[in-house]
Amino acid sequence: MNQIFADVILPLPVKGSFTYAVPEGIDLTIGQRVVVQFGSRKFYTAIVLKIHNEKPKKYDAKELLAILDEKAIVNEKQLQFWLWITEYYMCNLGDVMNAALPSSFKLASETKVMIHADFDGDLQDLNEHETAIVNALLHQEELSVQEIIPLINNKSVFGIINEMIRKEIVLLKEDLHDKYKEKIIRIVELASENLQLKLTEKQEQLLLHFSDLKIQFPKKKWTVTDLIKKAKVSRGVLDALVKKGVFKIELQSISRLLNDFEKTETTKELTAPQQKAFEQIKDSFKDKKICLLHGVTSSGKTEIYIKLMEEQLAKGKQVLYLLPEIALTTQIISRLRKHFGNKVGVTHSHLNNSERVEVWKAVQEKGKSKPQYPIMLGARSALFLPFDNLGLIIVDEEHDPSYKQHQPAPRYHARDTAIYLANIHKAPLLLGSATPSLESYYNATESKYNLVELNSRYQGLEMPKIKCVDIRKAHLKKQMQAQFSPKLLNEIKETIASGKQVILFQNRRGYSPILSCTTCAFTPNCKHCDVSLTYHKWQNQIKCHYCGYAENIPTVCPSCTATDFDSKGFGTEQIQESLNALLPEATISRMDYDTTRKKYAHQEIIREFEQGRIDILVGTQMVTKGLDFDNVAVVGILNADNMLHYPDFRAYERAFQLMMQVAGRAGRKGKQGKVLLQTYDEKHKVIQLLKAHNFKQFYSEQIDERKIFNYPPFSRIIGITLKHKDKNRLDKASNQLAIQLRKSFLHRVLGPEYPSISKIRNYYHKDILLKIEHKASVKKAKTILNSIIKKLQEQKDFRSVRIILDVDPV
Ligand code: ADP
Ligand code: ZN
């Protein structure tokens, strides 16, 4: 009988797949997980990619050690998808496997396990192996799989541990850190209406204030903190009223996991323009598979998606709905669950391993039973779920740069990758945006995609009015209060006084970007990176936004020993602080990277804002995207200029999209919204086009420039970054690489150059760009590039130089 071999994918950054011998009598399927030894002592979970009879020529194939699953856990469509990503984005198959699978699906010898907190300690139901492992874990808090192997003397250790994870006896160490703590708030309510009690003056004042607030905002709930702040009384006054039985305090969890997904909404009727767009989209799928829906903000794109999803559901197909950010999934998931109940699943990078496993299983069709989540909503990693039967992919906010993964590999763009995934499933793909990317809009004008337009807001509401505020003048006249012009500040005051809400956008987090000595202008830099540290006032620290390095604010200047520091520029944290001082009555919250690192933090902030418990929401780009709030009357853009003056060929496109999107958050229901845009440069053409809501003009000017300078979509870019701790060696390597590349690619090679931040985490960086014309074969170019890089890395001197490829960088 012929010996059988299996090519397997290892969860490691190594090129290609590896061949192992399949022991006799073992029945193997593609997509199954197996355990293999790789290197002298290490064991890994691998995925079977191919089964064949060809003995490897260069090495003796080791035997597979064990099979982990009865059935394939990755289907063939997924494997085809992984292979495409590997080739297109020039990365390793193992990188894709790592991105795709939840961590407990890929146990390795180094994986650490611990006792699950919920395990009751009862050893009775455990088998012999499980008992041995639990006993060992009672003595030692954590064990690596490698350490467990001798305990049970059994080759199927991965299988045993997997089963113990499933039974919640043990968990992976990495899961330990994201236990979720519920946030509880205290809501004040009247306990009884007509009490004949004697109240003190302060108590009277609080009760009156509360009644006023209830009349002004009948639906709004008041927390203890907000109420005593508004009424300007102490906590003691409120406590006394609770004691007297006037008020009661109810504890509420504002972040209850959305576990209760009752379908509550009858389907909304599409308006005539929406219906027309809906029909056009369906029509367009008949001849072309990709359609771009260009619909202004609040035109009801989401309602159209819902209708399209309903149709797929009726046909028994799956739908993937991609969003660029976790913050957005929060709102859309509740909208979808109102329509589809518990048929909608959600996934994003904040899920822990067990939650990811659950989602994976719920998407997978097991035997004949239907997947539990025919509709999956998610950020980019949702592309890797085990879909088998996709009928439609929707890429919402398709222009958003967050769709691109920067670190680690695979450095894929979720929108472009979704196009390939749709293709595998022969499913149509809908791209949606109010501000399409130049690339997609170009494809639509070139008839590669179909274009459907929706030019009016729901209920014919007018687009928000965008007004510029010249802060140069305000500065000259010394009218600025902190970062606010009198116009913006007044507008904010009036808005919240009338019970409406405000969103303020500043494209920079932290307190202020730069701290400098007032005497000698010294500015502290990161020890490991070539950037100045950002001032975070709240923590009284300066931090590096590239490597996380932090130090306390210096008390004396290391350069001149003076003791006075001043800060330049401002971030979201400083805006919040200024507002707290300027408008002590208002409730102000902040949404940026720093306030949303905890699990469900987005959800909490968004929900508090929806429920009217926040008057002003300050944030970075996170507040600009797709959010749908009913009560936002004014949007303020604190500084439009820093986005425009950014050295990148996409700077104008980004600035236009960001400002147009954040403007779109204003006046979504009832009344036209207002946008105040603070700028030094009112005449700037991007700002003028923004004021006119003129996307088409903006597009045509930009696309002309891209053509002249041969930037995407007229060319493809591959970014090559070289990194090394030794600057000299890096220079030599990158010069040599550029020379070699120029031999094949001529003028298409740009650089090497130091990027604007030339050192990160002690590694110097150098960039080379390859620009390939659209007509040329990218495939061929990639093959040449790979072989040139390989030759460079074969030189002893350059072996330690790290080379990172980024295909279609954004
Ligand atoms: P977009 O996704 O284009 O920004 P949305 O779908 O969020 O727009 O619609 C904006 C708001 O208008 C939402 O609150 C939505 O529920 C409401 N809306 C849109 N179309 C309809 C409709 N046909 N019937 C009822 N409400 C609608
Ligand atoms: Zn740093």
mmCIF file of N, CA and C and ligand atoms in Angstrom, residues 526-531 533 543-549 759-762, ligand 2:
data_model
loop_
_atom_site.group_PDB
_atom_site.id
_atom_site.type_symbol
_atom_site.label_atom_id
_atom_site.label_comp_id
_atom_site.label_asym_id
_atom_site.label_seq_id
_atom_site.Cartn_x
_atom_site.Cartn_y
_atom_site.Cartn_z
ATOM 1 N N CYS A 526 10.869 59.762 23.647
ATOM 2 C CA CYS A 526 10.836 58.359 24.079
ATOM 3 C C CYS A 526 12.246 57.789 24.042
ATOM 4 N N LYS A 527 12.545 56.923 25.009
ATOM 5 C CA LYS A 527 13.858 56.286 25.060
ATOM 6 C C LYS A 527 14.041 55.289 23.925
ATOM 7 N N HIS A 528 12.910 54.731 23.441
ATOM 8 C CA HIS A 528 13.016 53.637 22.478
ATOM 9 C C HIS A 528 12.588 54.029 21.071
ATOM 10 N N CYS A 529 11.928 55.200 20.954
ATOM 11 C CA CYS A 529 11.399 55.573 19.656
ATOM 12 C C CYS A 529 11.797 57.014 19.358
ATOM 13 N N ASP A 530 11.727 57.342 18.090
ATOM 14 C CA ASP A 530 12.103 58.677 17.682
ATOM 15 C C ASP A 530 10.873 59.597 17.676
ATOM 16 N N VAL A 531 10.220 59.735 18.812
ATOM 17 C CA VAL A 531 9.058 60.629 18.898
ATOM 18 C C VAL A 531 9.062 61.334 20.246
ATOM 19 N N LEU A 533 7.232 62.490 23.651
ATOM 20 C CA LEU A 533 6.223 61.824 24.469
ATOM 21 C C LEU A 533 4.980 62.698 24.577
ATOM 22 N N LYS A 543 3.757 59.849 27.800
ATOM 23 C CA LYS A 543 3.724 58.490 27.265
ATOM 24 C C LYS A 543 4.089 58.461 25.797
ATOM 25 N N CYS A 544 4.641 57.315 25.395
ATOM 26 C CA CYS A 544 4.917 57.123 23.976
ATOM 27 C C CYS A 544 3.722 56.404 23.349
ATOM 28 N N HIS A 545 3.162 56.983 22.285
ATOM 29 C CA HIS A 545 2.012 56.353 21.646
ATOM 30 C C HIS A 545 2.434 55.235 20.700
ATOM 31 N N TYR A 546 3.734 55.007 20.587
ATOM 32 C CA TYR A 546 4.198 53.950 19.692
ATOM 33 C C TYR A 546 4.578 52.678 20.431
ATOM 34 N N CYS A 547 5.202 52.832 21.622
ATOM 35 C CA CYS A 547 5.635 51.616 22.316
ATOM 36 C C CYS A 547 5.035 51.514 23.710
ATOM 37 N N GLY A 548 4.314 52.552 24.139
ATOM 38 C CA GLY A 548 3.688 52.471 25.452
ATOM 39 C C GLY A 548 4.590 52.931 26.588
ATOM 40 N N TYR A 549 5.847 53.247 26.286
ATOM 41 C CA TYR A 549 6.760 53.723 27.324
ATOM 42 C C TYR A 549 6.161 54.941 28.029
ATOM 43 N N LYS A 759 12.597 55.531 14.477
ATOM 44 C CA LYS A 759 12.997 54.513 15.438
ATOM 45 C C LYS A 759 11.806 54.170 16.318
ATOM 46 N N ILE A 760 11.476 52.890 16.403
ATOM 47 C CA ILE A 760 10.393 52.441 17.271
ATOM 48 C C ILE A 760 10.885 51.233 18.058
ATOM 49 N N ARG A 761 10.685 51.250 19.346
ATOM 50 C CA ARG A 761 11.144 50.165 20.217
ATOM 51 C C ARG A 761 12.592 49.781 19.957
ATOM 52 N N ASN A 762 13.445 50.761 19.846
ATOM 53 C CA ASN A 762 14.886 50.563 19.633
ATOM 54 C C ASN A 762 15.262 50.023 18.251
HETATM 55 ZN ZN ZN B 2 8.356 54.631 22.372
#
